[in-house]
Amino acid sequence: LNLRKPPGSITIIGGGAVGVEYAFVFSALGSEVHLVEKSENVLAGMDDDVRLGVKRSLIKHGVKLHLNDQVNSITKNSDGVVVETLKTRIESEIALVAIGRKPATDKLGVENAGIKTDNKGFIIVNEYLETSNPHYFAVGDVIGHPMLAHKAIYQSLVAAENMAGKKIAFRKLIPFIVYSIPFAGGVGAVPSKDDVATGRVRIARFGYHGLAMAHIEDGVDGFLKIVYNDKHEVIGAHAIGPETDMIIAALTIAIEKKLTLEEIGEVIYPHPSMSEALRESVLIGLEKPIHTVVFRK
Protein backbone atom coordinates (compact mmCIF):
# COMPACT_ATOMS: atom_id res chain seq x y z
CA LEU A 1 0.00 0.00 0.00
CA ASN A 2 3.05 2.28 0.13
CA LEU A 3 3.65 1.93 -3.60
CA ARG A 4 3.93 5.24 -5.44
CA LYS A 5 2.42 3.78 -8.59
CA PRO A 6 0.93 0.46 -9.71
CA PRO A 7 3.59 -2.08 -10.68
CA GLY A 8 3.78 -3.24 -14.26
CA SER A 9 3.50 -6.79 -12.96
CA ILE A 10 2.95 -8.57 -9.66
CA THR A 11 2.99 -12.17 -8.46
CA ILE A 12 0.58 -12.91 -5.61
CA ILE A 13 1.23 -16.03 -3.56
CA GLY A 14 -1.90 -17.37 -1.91
CA GLY A 15 -5.46 -17.65 -3.19
CA GLY A 16 -7.33 -16.79 -0.01
CA ALA A 17 -9.47 -13.68 0.45
CA VAL A 18 -6.52 -11.28 0.69
CA GLY A 19 -4.73 -12.71 -2.34
CA VAL A 20 -7.90 -12.71 -4.44
CA GLU A 21 -8.88 -9.17 -3.46
CA TYR A 22 -5.44 -7.78 -4.31
CA ALA A 23 -5.46 -9.69 -7.59
CA PHE A 24 -8.60 -7.79 -8.60
CA VAL A 25 -7.19 -4.48 -7.31
CA PHE A 26 -3.94 -4.66 -9.25
CA SER A 27 -5.65 -6.03 -12.34
CA ALA A 28 -8.04 -3.05 -12.29
CA LEU A 29 -5.02 -0.73 -11.96
CA GLY A 30 -3.53 -2.20 -15.13
CA SER A 31 -0.88 -4.51 -13.68
CA GLU A 32 -0.13 -7.93 -15.10
CA VAL A 33 -1.17 -10.25 -12.27
CA HIS A 34 -0.06 -13.81 -11.54
CA LEU A 35 -1.70 -15.67 -8.66
CA VAL A 36 -0.17 -18.88 -7.28
CA GLU A 37 -2.35 -21.20 -5.19
CA LYS A 38 -1.51 -24.72 -4.02
CA SER A 39 -5.16 -25.89 -4.08
CA GLU A 40 -7.24 -26.73 -7.14
CA ASN A 41 -9.12 -23.45 -6.79
CA VAL A 42 -9.08 -20.16 -4.89
CA LEU A 43 -10.95 -19.38 -1.64
CA ALA A 44 -10.70 -22.75 0.08
CA GLY A 45 -13.51 -23.32 2.57
CA MET A 46 -16.13 -21.33 0.69
CA ASP A 47 -19.01 -22.77 -1.32
CA ASP A 48 -17.73 -24.58 -4.43
CA ASP A 49 -20.03 -22.74 -6.82
CA VAL A 50 -18.98 -19.38 -5.38
CA ARG A 51 -15.33 -20.37 -5.72
CA LEU A 52 -15.90 -21.31 -9.35
CA GLY A 53 -17.61 -17.98 -10.00
CA VAL A 54 -14.69 -16.04 -8.52
CA LYS A 55 -12.21 -18.12 -10.52
CA ARG A 56 -14.04 -17.34 -13.75
CA SER A 57 -14.11 -13.64 -12.87
CA LEU A 58 -10.37 -13.60 -12.16
CA ILE A 59 -9.72 -15.11 -15.58
CA LYS A 60 -12.16 -12.65 -17.17
CA HIS A 61 -10.18 -9.79 -15.61
CA GLY A 62 -6.91 -11.08 -17.02
CA VAL A 63 -5.40 -12.63 -13.89
CA LYS A 64 -3.07 -15.51 -14.75
CA LEU A 65 -3.88 -18.36 -12.36
CA HIS A 66 -1.31 -20.97 -11.31
CA LEU A 67 -3.44 -23.52 -9.44
CA ASN A 68 -2.31 -26.82 -7.93
CA ASP A 69 1.12 -25.23 -7.76
CA GLN A 70 3.53 -24.29 -5.01
CA VAL A 71 6.36 -21.81 -4.60
CA ASN A 72 9.87 -23.20 -4.27
CA SER A 73 11.79 -19.93 -4.09
CA ILE A 74 11.59 -16.15 -4.47
CA THR A 75 14.70 -14.26 -5.55
CA LYS A 76 15.40 -10.65 -6.44
CA ASN A 77 17.11 -9.50 -9.61
CA SER A 78 17.74 -6.18 -11.33
CA ASP A 79 14.25 -6.18 -12.87
CA GLY A 80 12.29 -7.22 -9.79
CA VAL A 81 11.63 -10.72 -8.48
CA VAL A 82 11.64 -14.26 -9.82
CA VAL A 83 9.19 -16.76 -8.36
CA GLU A 84 10.09 -20.39 -9.00
CA THR A 85 7.19 -22.81 -8.55
CA LEU A 86 6.86 -26.56 -8.98
CA LYS A 87 5.55 -25.99 -12.50
CA THR A 88 6.88 -22.70 -13.84
CA ARG A 89 9.06 -19.61 -13.48
CA ILE A 90 7.37 -16.21 -13.06
CA GLU A 91 9.16 -12.88 -13.44
CA SER A 92 7.48 -9.74 -12.12
CA GLU A 93 8.30 -6.35 -10.64
CA ILE A 94 7.11 -7.26 -7.15
CA ALA A 95 5.65 -10.18 -5.21
CA LEU A 96 2.97 -10.21 -2.53
CA VAL A 97 2.90 -13.09 -0.04
CA ALA A 98 -0.66 -13.66 1.19
CA ILE A 99 -0.59 -17.12 2.74
CA GLY A 100 -1.93 -16.30 6.18
CA ARG A 101 -1.23 -14.38 9.34
CA LYS A 102 0.05 -15.30 12.77
CA PRO A 103 -0.58 -13.56 16.09
CA ALA A 104 2.10 -11.25 17.47
CA THR A 105 1.64 -12.46 21.03
CA ASP A 106 5.19 -13.71 21.48
CA LYS A 107 6.38 -10.19 22.37
CA LEU A 108 3.44 -9.16 24.54
CA GLY A 109 4.50 -11.09 27.60
CA VAL A 110 1.00 -12.48 28.10
CA GLU A 111 2.43 -15.43 30.03
CA ASN A 112 3.50 -13.00 32.76
CA ALA A 113 -0.19 -12.25 33.33
CA GLY A 114 -1.12 -15.92 33.40
CA ILE A 115 -2.75 -15.78 29.96
CA LYS A 116 -2.48 -19.02 28.01
CA THR A 117 -2.01 -19.33 24.25
CA ASP A 118 -2.35 -22.30 21.92
CA ASN A 119 0.52 -23.85 19.94
CA LYS A 120 0.14 -21.19 17.24
CA GLY A 121 0.22 -18.27 19.64
CA PHE A 122 -3.49 -17.42 19.65
CA ILE A 123 -4.90 -16.41 23.02
CA ILE A 124 -7.27 -19.02 24.44
CA VAL A 125 -10.66 -17.72 25.59
CA ASN A 126 -13.92 -19.26 26.78
CA GLU A 127 -17.38 -18.54 25.39
CA TYR A 128 -17.48 -15.30 27.40
CA LEU A 129 -14.18 -14.18 25.81
CA GLU A 130 -12.37 -14.50 29.14
CA THR A 131 -8.75 -15.58 29.04
CA SER A 132 -7.21 -18.04 31.50
CA ASN A 133 -6.79 -15.00 33.75
CA PRO A 134 -10.41 -13.93 34.49
CA HIS A 135 -9.32 -10.29 34.79
CA TYR A 136 -8.36 -10.20 31.10
CA PHE A 137 -10.51 -10.57 28.00
CA ALA A 138 -9.41 -10.97 24.39
CA VAL A 139 -11.23 -10.41 21.10
CA GLY A 140 -10.57 -10.28 17.37
CA ASP A 141 -7.67 -11.66 15.36
CA VAL A 142 -5.59 -12.49 18.43
CA ILE A 143 -7.99 -15.30 19.43
CA GLY A 144 -8.03 -16.95 16.02
CA HIS A 145 -10.03 -17.41 12.87
CA PRO A 146 -11.95 -16.00 11.22
CA MET A 147 -9.85 -12.83 11.24
CA LEU A 148 -12.54 -10.32 10.36
CA ALA A 149 -13.12 -6.77 11.57
CA HIS A 150 -16.87 -7.23 12.06
CA LYS A 151 -16.23 -10.26 14.26
CA ALA A 152 -13.80 -8.25 16.39
CA ILE A 153 -16.20 -5.31 16.69
CA TYR A 154 -19.07 -7.48 17.91
CA GLN A 155 -16.80 -9.43 20.26
CA SER A 156 -15.57 -6.18 21.80
CA LEU A 157 -19.18 -5.27 22.67
CA VAL A 158 -19.74 -8.68 24.26
CA ALA A 159 -16.46 -8.47 26.18
CA ALA A 160 -17.31 -4.98 27.47
CA GLU A 161 -20.67 -6.21 28.79
CA ASN A 162 -18.99 -9.17 30.47
CA MET A 163 -16.35 -6.91 32.03
CA ALA A 164 -19.26 -5.04 33.59
CA GLY A 165 -20.48 -8.21 35.26
CA LYS A 166 -22.79 -9.78 32.69
CA LYS A 167 -22.46 -13.32 31.33
CA ILE A 168 -23.07 -13.09 27.59
CA ALA A 169 -21.78 -15.95 25.48
CA PHE A 170 -20.38 -15.24 22.03
CA ARG A 171 -22.11 -17.77 19.78
CA LYS A 172 -22.88 -15.70 16.72
CA LEU A 173 -22.84 -16.60 13.06
CA ILE A 174 -20.07 -14.75 11.26
CA PRO A 175 -20.79 -13.76 7.65
CA PHE A 176 -17.84 -13.76 5.27
CA ILE A 177 -17.50 -11.41 2.30
CA VAL A 178 -14.74 -11.39 -0.31
CA TYR A 179 -14.42 -7.98 -1.95
CA SER A 180 -13.79 -9.38 -5.39
CA ILE A 181 -15.34 -8.19 -8.65
CA PRO A 182 -18.19 -8.91 -8.13
CA PHE A 183 -18.50 -9.41 -4.37
CA ALA A 184 -18.77 -12.99 -3.12
CA GLY A 185 -19.70 -14.31 0.28
CA GLY A 186 -21.52 -16.70 2.52
CA VAL A 187 -22.77 -17.49 6.00
CA GLY A 188 -23.73 -20.64 7.86
CA ALA A 189 -23.71 -24.17 6.48
CA VAL A 190 -21.46 -24.96 3.52
CA PRO A 191 -23.00 -28.18 2.18
CA SER A 192 -20.95 -30.92 0.60
CA LYS A 193 -22.16 -32.97 -2.35
CA ASP A 194 -22.82 -35.84 0.05
CA ASP A 195 -24.96 -33.59 2.27
CA VAL A 196 -27.17 -32.77 -0.69
CA ALA A 197 -27.20 -36.28 -2.18
CA THR A 198 -28.28 -37.88 1.11
CA GLY A 199 -30.92 -35.24 1.79
CA ARG A 200 -29.28 -33.96 4.98
CA VAL A 201 -29.69 -30.47 3.57
CA ARG A 202 -31.57 -28.96 0.67
CA ILE A 203 -30.57 -26.18 -1.68
CA ALA A 204 -32.55 -23.51 -3.51
CA ARG A 205 -30.41 -21.73 -6.09
CA PHE A 206 -31.51 -18.71 -8.10
CA GLY A 207 -29.43 -17.49 -11.05
CA TYR A 208 -29.49 -13.72 -11.49
CA HIS A 209 -30.33 -13.89 -15.20
CA GLY A 210 -33.97 -13.66 -14.11
CA LEU A 211 -33.46 -10.50 -12.05
CA ALA A 212 -33.98 -7.04 -13.56
CA MET A 213 -31.48 -5.27 -11.28
CA ALA A 214 -28.82 -7.85 -12.11
CA HIS A 215 -29.11 -6.82 -15.77
CA ILE A 216 -28.83 -3.16 -14.76
CA GLU A 217 -25.79 -3.89 -12.57
CA ASP A 218 -24.15 -6.22 -15.13
CA GLY A 219 -24.42 -9.11 -12.70
CA VAL A 220 -26.41 -11.75 -14.57
CA ASP A 221 -23.67 -14.36 -14.08
CA GLY A 222 -24.23 -14.27 -10.32
CA PHE A 223 -26.50 -16.33 -8.13
CA LEU A 224 -27.88 -16.81 -4.63
CA LYS A 225 -27.91 -20.24 -3.04
CA ILE A 226 -29.99 -20.81 0.10
CA VAL A 227 -29.36 -23.90 2.23
CA TYR A 228 -32.27 -25.16 4.32
CA ASN A 229 -33.35 -28.16 6.40
CA ASP A 230 -36.41 -30.41 6.34
CA LYS A 231 -38.30 -27.84 8.44
CA HIS A 232 -37.62 -25.27 5.70
CA GLU A 233 -35.45 -23.28 8.13
CA VAL A 234 -32.59 -21.41 6.48
CA ILE A 235 -29.24 -22.71 7.74
CA GLY A 236 -26.84 -21.27 5.16
CA ALA A 237 -26.53 -18.85 2.26
CA HIS A 238 -23.91 -18.26 -0.45
CA ALA A 239 -23.82 -15.73 -3.25
CA ILE A 240 -21.77 -13.96 -5.87
CA GLY A 241 -22.89 -10.83 -7.66
CA PRO A 242 -24.00 -7.24 -7.01
CA GLU A 243 -24.80 -6.32 -3.39
CA THR A 244 -23.75 -9.71 -2.05
CA ASP A 245 -22.79 -8.08 1.25
CA MET A 246 -26.34 -6.82 1.83
CA ILE A 247 -27.96 -10.08 0.73
CA ILE A 248 -25.75 -12.16 3.03
CA ALA A 249 -26.41 -9.73 5.91
CA ALA A 250 -30.16 -10.19 5.46
CA LEU A 251 -29.84 -13.96 5.40
CA THR A 252 -27.63 -13.90 8.50
CA ILE A 253 -30.65 -12.45 10.30
CA ALA A 254 -32.83 -15.18 8.78
CA ILE A 255 -30.53 -17.92 10.08
CA GLU A 256 -30.16 -16.35 13.53
CA LYS A 257 -33.95 -16.05 13.88
CA LYS A 258 -34.63 -19.49 12.35
CA LEU A 259 -36.81 -18.04 9.61
CA THR A 260 -38.38 -20.45 7.14
CA LEU A 261 -38.61 -20.25 3.37
CA GLU A 262 -42.30 -19.46 3.75
CA GLU A 263 -41.64 -16.51 6.07
CA ILE A 264 -39.00 -15.01 3.78
CA GLY A 265 -41.30 -15.47 0.79
CA GLU A 266 -44.14 -13.57 2.47
CA VAL A 267 -42.20 -10.28 2.39
CA ILE A 268 -42.73 -7.71 -0.39
CA TYR A 269 -39.37 -6.72 -1.92
CA PRO A 270 -38.82 -3.51 -3.91
CA HIS A 271 -38.58 -3.79 -7.68
CA PRO A 272 -36.16 -3.54 -9.30
CA SER A 273 -33.65 -4.50 -6.63
CA MET A 274 -31.16 -7.24 -5.83
CA SER A 275 -33.21 -8.00 -2.71
CA GLU A 276 -35.73 -9.73 -4.97
CA ALA A 277 -33.24 -12.60 -5.14
CA LEU A 278 -34.31 -13.52 -1.60
CA ARG A 279 -37.91 -14.15 -2.65
CA GLU A 280 -36.95 -15.79 -5.93
CA SER A 281 -34.62 -18.25 -4.16
CA VAL A 282 -37.08 -19.33 -1.49
CA LEU A 283 -39.86 -19.72 -4.05
CA ILE A 284 -37.62 -22.15 -5.92
CA GLY A 285 -37.25 -24.12 -2.69
CA LEU A 286 -41.03 -24.11 -2.32
CA GLU A 287 -41.43 -25.15 -5.97
CA LYS A 288 -43.35 -21.96 -6.73
CA PRO A 289 -40.84 -20.11 -8.93
CA ILE A 290 -41.71 -16.95 -10.83
CA HIS A 291 -38.66 -16.36 -13.03
CA THR A 292 -37.02 -19.78 -13.06
CA VAL A 293 -38.09 -23.12 -14.49
CA VAL A 294 -37.90 -25.94 -11.92
CA PHE A 295 -37.79 -29.47 -13.29
CA ARG A 296 -39.40 -31.95 -10.93
CA LYS A 297 -38.01 -35.48 -10.75
Tab-separated table of C-alpha atoms in Angstrom:
chain	number	residue	atom	x	y	z
A	1	LEU	CA	0.000	0.000	0.000
A	2	ASN	CA	3.048	2.279	0.135
A	3	LEU	CA	3.646	1.929	-3.602
A	4	ARG	CA	3.925	5.245	-5.436
A	5	LYS	CA	2.415	3.785	-8.593
A	6	PRO	CA	0.934	0.462	-9.711
A	7	PRO	CA	3.590	-2.079	-10.679
A	8	GLY	CA	3.779	-3.243	-14.256
A	9	SER	CA	3.500	-6.794	-12.964
A	10	ILE	CA	2.947	-8.571	-9.658
A	11	THR	CA	2.993	-12.168	-8.459
A	12	ILE	CA	0.583	-12.914	-5.615
A	13	ILE	CA	1.234	-16.030	-3.558
A	14	GLY	CA	-1.905	-17.367	-1.915
A	15	GLY	CA	-5.462	-17.651	-3.191
A	16	GLY	CA	-7.327	-16.792	-0.015
A	17	ALA	CA	-9.471	-13.683	0.448
A	18	VAL	CA	-6.516	-11.279	0.688
A	19	GLY	CA	-4.733	-12.708	-2.339
A	20	VAL	CA	-7.896	-12.710	-4.443
A	21	GLU	CA	-8.882	-9.170	-3.460
A	22	TYR	CA	-5.445	-7.777	-4.308
A	23	ALA	CA	-5.463	-9.687	-7.591
A	24	PHE	CA	-8.597	-7.794	-8.605
A	25	VAL	CA	-7.193	-4.476	-7.314
A	26	PHE	CA	-3.935	-4.655	-9.250
A	27	SER	CA	-5.651	-6.029	-12.339
A	28	ALA	CA	-8.038	-3.048	-12.285
A	29	LEU	CA	-5.023	-0.731	-11.964
A	30	GLY	CA	-3.529	-2.199	-15.127
A	31	SER	CA	-0.879	-4.512	-13.678
A	32	GLU	CA	-0.132	-7.930	-15.098
A	33	VAL	CA	-1.166	-10.246	-12.271
A	34	HIS	CA	-0.062	-13.809	-11.535
A	35	LEU	CA	-1.703	-15.666	-8.655
A	36	VAL	CA	-0.175	-18.875	-7.282
A	37	GLU	CA	-2.355	-21.198	-5.187
A	38	LYS	CA	-1.507	-24.724	-4.024
A	39	SER	CA	-5.156	-25.894	-4.081
A	40	GLU	CA	-7.236	-26.732	-7.138
A	41	ASN	CA	-9.117	-23.445	-6.790
A	42	VAL	CA	-9.082	-20.157	-4.893
A	43	LEU	CA	-10.949	-19.380	-1.639
A	44	ALA	CA	-10.702	-22.750	0.084
A	45	GLY	CA	-13.509	-23.316	2.569
A	46	MET	CA	-16.128	-21.330	0.694
A	47	ASP	CA	-19.006	-22.769	-1.319
A	48	ASP	CA	-17.730	-24.576	-4.425
A	49	ASP	CA	-20.034	-22.735	-6.822
A	50	VAL	CA	-18.983	-19.376	-5.380
A	51	ARG	CA	-15.333	-20.375	-5.724
A	52	LEU	CA	-15.903	-21.308	-9.350
A	53	GLY	CA	-17.613	-17.975	-10.001
A	54	VAL	CA	-14.695	-16.041	-8.523
A	55	LYS	CA	-12.209	-18.116	-10.516
A	56	ARG	CA	-14.043	-17.336	-13.746
A	57	SER	CA	-14.108	-13.644	-12.875
A	58	LEU	CA	-10.369	-13.605	-12.160
A	59	ILE	CA	-9.719	-15.113	-15.579
A	60	LYS	CA	-12.156	-12.650	-17.168
A	61	HIS	CA	-10.179	-9.786	-15.606
A	62	GLY	CA	-6.914	-11.084	-17.023
A	63	VAL	CA	-5.396	-12.634	-13.894
A	64	LYS	CA	-3.068	-15.509	-14.748
A	65	LEU	CA	-3.875	-18.361	-12.361
A	66	HIS	CA	-1.314	-20.974	-11.314
A	67	LEU	CA	-3.438	-23.519	-9.439
A	68	ASN	CA	-2.311	-26.818	-7.935
A	69	ASP	CA	1.121	-25.231	-7.761
A	70	GLN	CA	3.527	-24.291	-5.006
A	71	VAL	CA	6.360	-21.806	-4.598
A	72	ASN	CA	9.874	-23.200	-4.273
A	73	SER	CA	11.786	-19.927	-4.091
A	74	ILE	CA	11.590	-16.154	-4.467
A	75	THR	CA	14.696	-14.258	-5.548
A	76	LYS	CA	15.399	-10.647	-6.440
A	77	ASN	CA	17.109	-9.504	-9.609
A	78	SER	CA	17.736	-6.177	-11.330
A	79	ASP	CA	14.251	-6.181	-12.872
A	80	GLY	CA	12.287	-7.217	-9.793
A	81	VAL	CA	11.628	-10.718	-8.485
A	82	VAL	CA	11.644	-14.261	-9.820
A	83	VAL	CA	9.189	-16.762	-8.359
A	84	GLU	CA	10.088	-20.389	-9.003
A	85	THR	CA	7.187	-22.815	-8.552
A	86	LEU	CA	6.863	-26.559	-8.982
A	87	LYS	CA	5.551	-25.993	-12.501
A	88	THR	CA	6.876	-22.698	-13.836
A	89	ARG	CA	9.059	-19.611	-13.480
A	90	ILE	CA	7.374	-16.215	-13.062
A	91	GLU	CA	9.156	-12.877	-13.439
A	92	SER	CA	7.476	-9.738	-12.120
A	93	GLU	CA	8.298	-6.347	-10.637
A	94	ILE	CA	7.107	-7.259	-7.148
A	95	ALA	CA	5.650	-10.180	-5.209
A	96	LEU	CA	2.973	-10.215	-2.526
A	97	VAL	CA	2.904	-13.086	-0.039
A	98	ALA	CA	-0.663	-13.660	1.187
A	99	ILE	CA	-0.585	-17.117	2.738
A	100	GLY	CA	-1.930	-16.303	6.181
A	101	ARG	CA	-1.227	-14.378	9.344
A	102	LYS	CA	0.047	-15.297	12.768
A	103	PRO	CA	-0.578	-13.558	16.093
A	104	ALA	CA	2.104	-11.251	17.466
A	105	THR	CA	1.640	-12.464	21.029
A	106	ASP	CA	5.188	-13.707	21.476
A	107	LYS	CA	6.378	-10.190	22.369
A	108	LEU	CA	3.435	-9.158	24.537
A	109	GLY	CA	4.503	-11.094	27.603
A	110	VAL	CA	1.001	-12.484	28.105
A	111	GLU	CA	2.427	-15.430	30.026
A	112	ASN	CA	3.495	-12.996	32.759
A	113	ALA	CA	-0.186	-12.249	33.328
A	114	GLY	CA	-1.125	-15.923	33.404
A	115	ILE	CA	-2.745	-15.783	29.964
A	116	LYS	CA	-2.477	-19.018	28.008
A	117	THR	CA	-2.010	-19.335	24.248
A	118	ASP	CA	-2.347	-22.301	21.917
A	119	ASN	CA	0.515	-23.854	19.941
A	120	LYS	CA	0.143	-21.191	17.235
A	121	GLY	CA	0.224	-18.268	19.643
A	122	PHE	CA	-3.486	-17.423	19.646
A	123	ILE	CA	-4.905	-16.412	23.024
A	124	ILE	CA	-7.267	-19.025	24.442
A	125	VAL	CA	-10.665	-17.721	25.585
A	126	ASN	CA	-13.916	-19.256	26.780
A	127	GLU	CA	-17.382	-18.544	25.387
A	128	TYR	CA	-17.484	-15.301	27.400
A	129	LEU	CA	-14.183	-14.180	25.807
A	130	GLU	CA	-12.375	-14.502	29.140
A	131	THR	CA	-8.746	-15.584	29.038
A	132	SER	CA	-7.213	-18.038	31.500
A	133	ASN	CA	-6.792	-14.999	33.751
A	134	PRO	CA	-10.408	-13.932	34.485
A	135	HIS	CA	-9.318	-10.292	34.792
A	136	TYR	CA	-8.365	-10.204	31.102
A	137	PHE	CA	-10.514	-10.566	28.004
A	138	ALA	CA	-9.406	-10.972	24.388
A	139	VAL	CA	-11.226	-10.409	21.098
A	140	GLY	CA	-10.569	-10.275	17.368
A	141	ASP	CA	-7.675	-11.661	15.361
A	142	VAL	CA	-5.593	-12.489	18.428
A	143	ILE	CA	-7.991	-15.297	19.433
A	144	GLY	CA	-8.027	-16.947	16.016
A	145	HIS	CA	-10.026	-17.411	12.866
A	146	PRO	CA	-11.951	-15.997	11.218
A	147	MET	CA	-9.852	-12.834	11.244
A	148	LEU	CA	-12.536	-10.319	10.364
A	149	ALA	CA	-13.123	-6.768	11.567
A	150	HIS	CA	-16.865	-7.227	12.058
A	151	LYS	CA	-16.233	-10.258	14.257
A	152	ALA	CA	-13.801	-8.254	16.390
A	153	ILE	CA	-16.202	-5.310	16.689
A	154	TYR	CA	-19.065	-7.482	17.912
A	155	GLN	CA	-16.803	-9.433	20.261
A	156	SER	CA	-15.572	-6.177	21.802
A	157	LEU	CA	-19.177	-5.271	22.665
A	158	VAL	CA	-19.739	-8.683	24.256
A	159	ALA	CA	-16.460	-8.468	26.183
A	160	ALA	CA	-17.312	-4.981	27.472
A	161	GLU	CA	-20.668	-6.210	28.792
A	162	ASN	CA	-18.991	-9.169	30.474
A	163	MET	CA	-16.351	-6.910	32.027
A	164	ALA	CA	-19.257	-5.038	33.590
A	165	GLY	CA	-20.481	-8.215	35.255
A	166	LYS	CA	-22.794	-9.777	32.695
A	167	LYS	CA	-22.458	-13.317	31.328
A	168	ILE	CA	-23.072	-13.094	27.593
A	169	ALA	CA	-21.778	-15.955	25.485
A	170	PHE	CA	-20.385	-15.241	22.031
A	171	ARG	CA	-22.114	-17.769	19.783
A	172	LYS	CA	-22.881	-15.703	16.720
A	173	LEU	CA	-22.842	-16.596	13.058
A	174	ILE	CA	-20.071	-14.749	11.263
A	175	PRO	CA	-20.788	-13.759	7.650
A	176	PHE	CA	-17.837	-13.762	5.268
A	177	ILE	CA	-17.497	-11.408	2.299
A	178	VAL	CA	-14.737	-11.390	-0.309
A	179	TYR	CA	-14.421	-7.979	-1.953
A	180	SER	CA	-13.787	-9.379	-5.387
A	181	ILE	CA	-15.339	-8.191	-8.651
A	182	PRO	CA	-18.188	-8.913	-8.128
A	183	PHE	CA	-18.500	-9.408	-4.366
A	184	ALA	CA	-18.773	-12.990	-3.124
A	185	GLY	CA	-19.704	-14.315	0.280
A	186	GLY	CA	-21.517	-16.699	2.523
A	187	VAL	CA	-22.773	-17.488	5.996
A	188	GLY	CA	-23.727	-20.637	7.855
A	189	ALA	CA	-23.711	-24.170	6.482
A	190	VAL	CA	-21.464	-24.964	3.519
A	191	PRO	CA	-23.003	-28.182	2.181
A	192	SER	CA	-20.947	-30.921	0.598
A	193	LYS	CA	-22.156	-32.973	-2.352
A	194	ASP	CA	-22.819	-35.842	0.054
A	195	ASP	CA	-24.961	-33.594	2.269
A	196	VAL	CA	-27.169	-32.769	-0.694
A	197	ALA	CA	-27.205	-36.283	-2.179
A	198	THR	CA	-28.276	-37.876	1.105
A	199	GLY	CA	-30.916	-35.237	1.791
A	200	ARG	CA	-29.284	-33.960	4.985
A	201	VAL	CA	-29.693	-30.469	3.575
A	202	ARG	CA	-31.575	-28.965	0.667
A	203	ILE	CA	-30.565	-26.182	-1.683
A	204	ALA	CA	-32.545	-23.513	-3.512
A	205	ARG	CA	-30.410	-21.733	-6.093
A	206	PHE	CA	-31.508	-18.714	-8.104
A	207	GLY	CA	-29.435	-17.487	-11.050
A	208	TYR	CA	-29.494	-13.721	-11.486
A	209	HIS	CA	-30.325	-13.892	-15.197
A	210	GLY	CA	-33.970	-13.661	-14.106
A	211	LEU	CA	-33.461	-10.500	-12.047
A	212	ALA	CA	-33.978	-7.041	-13.561
A	213	MET	CA	-31.483	-5.268	-11.284
A	214	ALA	CA	-28.821	-7.852	-12.114
A	215	HIS	CA	-29.112	-6.819	-15.765
A	216	ILE	CA	-28.833	-3.160	-14.763
A	217	GLU	CA	-25.787	-3.887	-12.568
A	218	ASP	CA	-24.153	-6.218	-15.129
A	219	GLY	CA	-24.416	-9.112	-12.698
A	220	VAL	CA	-26.410	-11.746	-14.569
A	221	ASP	CA	-23.675	-14.356	-14.081
A	222	GLY	CA	-24.227	-14.268	-10.322
A	223	PHE	CA	-26.499	-16.334	-8.127
A	224	LEU	CA	-27.885	-16.810	-4.632
A	225	LYS	CA	-27.910	-20.241	-3.035
A	226	ILE	CA	-29.989	-20.808	0.102
A	227	VAL	CA	-29.361	-23.904	2.229
A	228	TYR	CA	-32.274	-25.156	4.322
A	229	ASN	CA	-33.346	-28.162	6.398
A	230	ASP	CA	-36.408	-30.407	6.343
A	231	LYS	CA	-38.302	-27.843	8.436
A	232	HIS	CA	-37.621	-25.272	5.696
A	233	GLU	CA	-35.454	-23.275	8.130
A	234	VAL	CA	-32.590	-21.406	6.477
A	235	ILE	CA	-29.236	-22.714	7.736
A	236	GLY	CA	-26.837	-21.273	5.163
A	237	ALA	CA	-26.527	-18.845	2.260
A	238	HIS	CA	-23.913	-18.263	-0.445
A	239	ALA	CA	-23.818	-15.728	-3.250
A	240	ILE	CA	-21.770	-13.960	-5.873
A	241	GLY	CA	-22.894	-10.830	-7.656
A	242	PRO	CA	-23.999	-7.244	-7.005
A	243	GLU	CA	-24.801	-6.319	-3.388
A	244	THR	CA	-23.751	-9.709	-2.052
A	245	ASP	CA	-22.793	-8.078	1.249
A	246	MET	CA	-26.341	-6.819	1.831
A	247	ILE	CA	-27.960	-10.083	0.726
A	248	ILE	CA	-25.752	-12.157	3.033
A	249	ALA	CA	-26.412	-9.731	5.906
A	250	ALA	CA	-30.165	-10.186	5.464
A	251	LEU	CA	-29.840	-13.959	5.401
A	252	THR	CA	-27.628	-13.904	8.496
A	253	ILE	CA	-30.648	-12.453	10.301
A	254	ALA	CA	-32.828	-15.177	8.780
A	255	ILE	CA	-30.529	-17.920	10.077
A	256	GLU	CA	-30.158	-16.354	13.531
A	257	LYS	CA	-33.946	-16.054	13.879
A	258	LYS	CA	-34.634	-19.488	12.347
A	259	LEU	CA	-36.808	-18.035	9.610
A	260	THR	CA	-38.376	-20.445	7.139
A	261	LEU	CA	-38.612	-20.245	3.371
A	262	GLU	CA	-42.296	-19.462	3.746
A	263	GLU	CA	-41.643	-16.513	6.070
A	264	ILE	CA	-39.003	-15.006	3.779
A	265	GLY	CA	-41.302	-15.475	0.793
A	266	GLU	CA	-44.142	-13.570	2.471
A	267	VAL	CA	-42.203	-10.278	2.391
A	268	ILE	CA	-42.726	-7.713	-0.391
A	269	TYR	CA	-39.372	-6.723	-1.919
A	270	PRO	CA	-38.821	-3.505	-3.909
A	271	HIS	CA	-38.584	-3.793	-7.678
A	272	PRO	CA	-36.163	-3.542	-9.301
A	273	SER	CA	-33.645	-4.501	-6.625
A	274	MET	CA	-31.164	-7.241	-5.827
A	275	SER	CA	-33.213	-8.002	-2.711
A	276	GLU	CA	-35.730	-9.732	-4.974
A	277	ALA	CA	-33.240	-12.601	-5.140
A	278	LEU	CA	-34.315	-13.515	-1.597
A	279	ARG	CA	-37.905	-14.153	-2.646
A	280	GLU	CA	-36.950	-15.795	-5.933
A	281	SER	CA	-34.624	-18.246	-4.162
A	282	VAL	CA	-37.078	-19.333	-1.495
A	283	LEU	CA	-39.860	-19.719	-4.055
A	284	ILE	CA	-37.621	-22.150	-5.921
A	285	GLY	CA	-37.254	-24.122	-2.691
A	286	LEU	CA	-41.030	-24.114	-2.320
A	287	GLU	CA	-41.428	-25.154	-5.974
A	288	LYS	CA	-43.346	-21.963	-6.734
A	289	PRO	CA	-40.838	-20.109	-8.927
A	290	ILE	CA	-41.706	-16.954	-10.829
A	291	HIS	CA	-38.661	-16.359	-13.034
A	292	THR	CA	-37.018	-19.777	-13.061
A	293	VAL	CA	-38.089	-23.122	-14.486
A	294	VAL	CA	-37.896	-25.938	-11.918
A	295	PHE	CA	-37.789	-29.465	-13.290
A	296	ARG	CA	-39.399	-31.953	-10.925
A	297	LYS	CA	-38.006	-35.476	-10.748
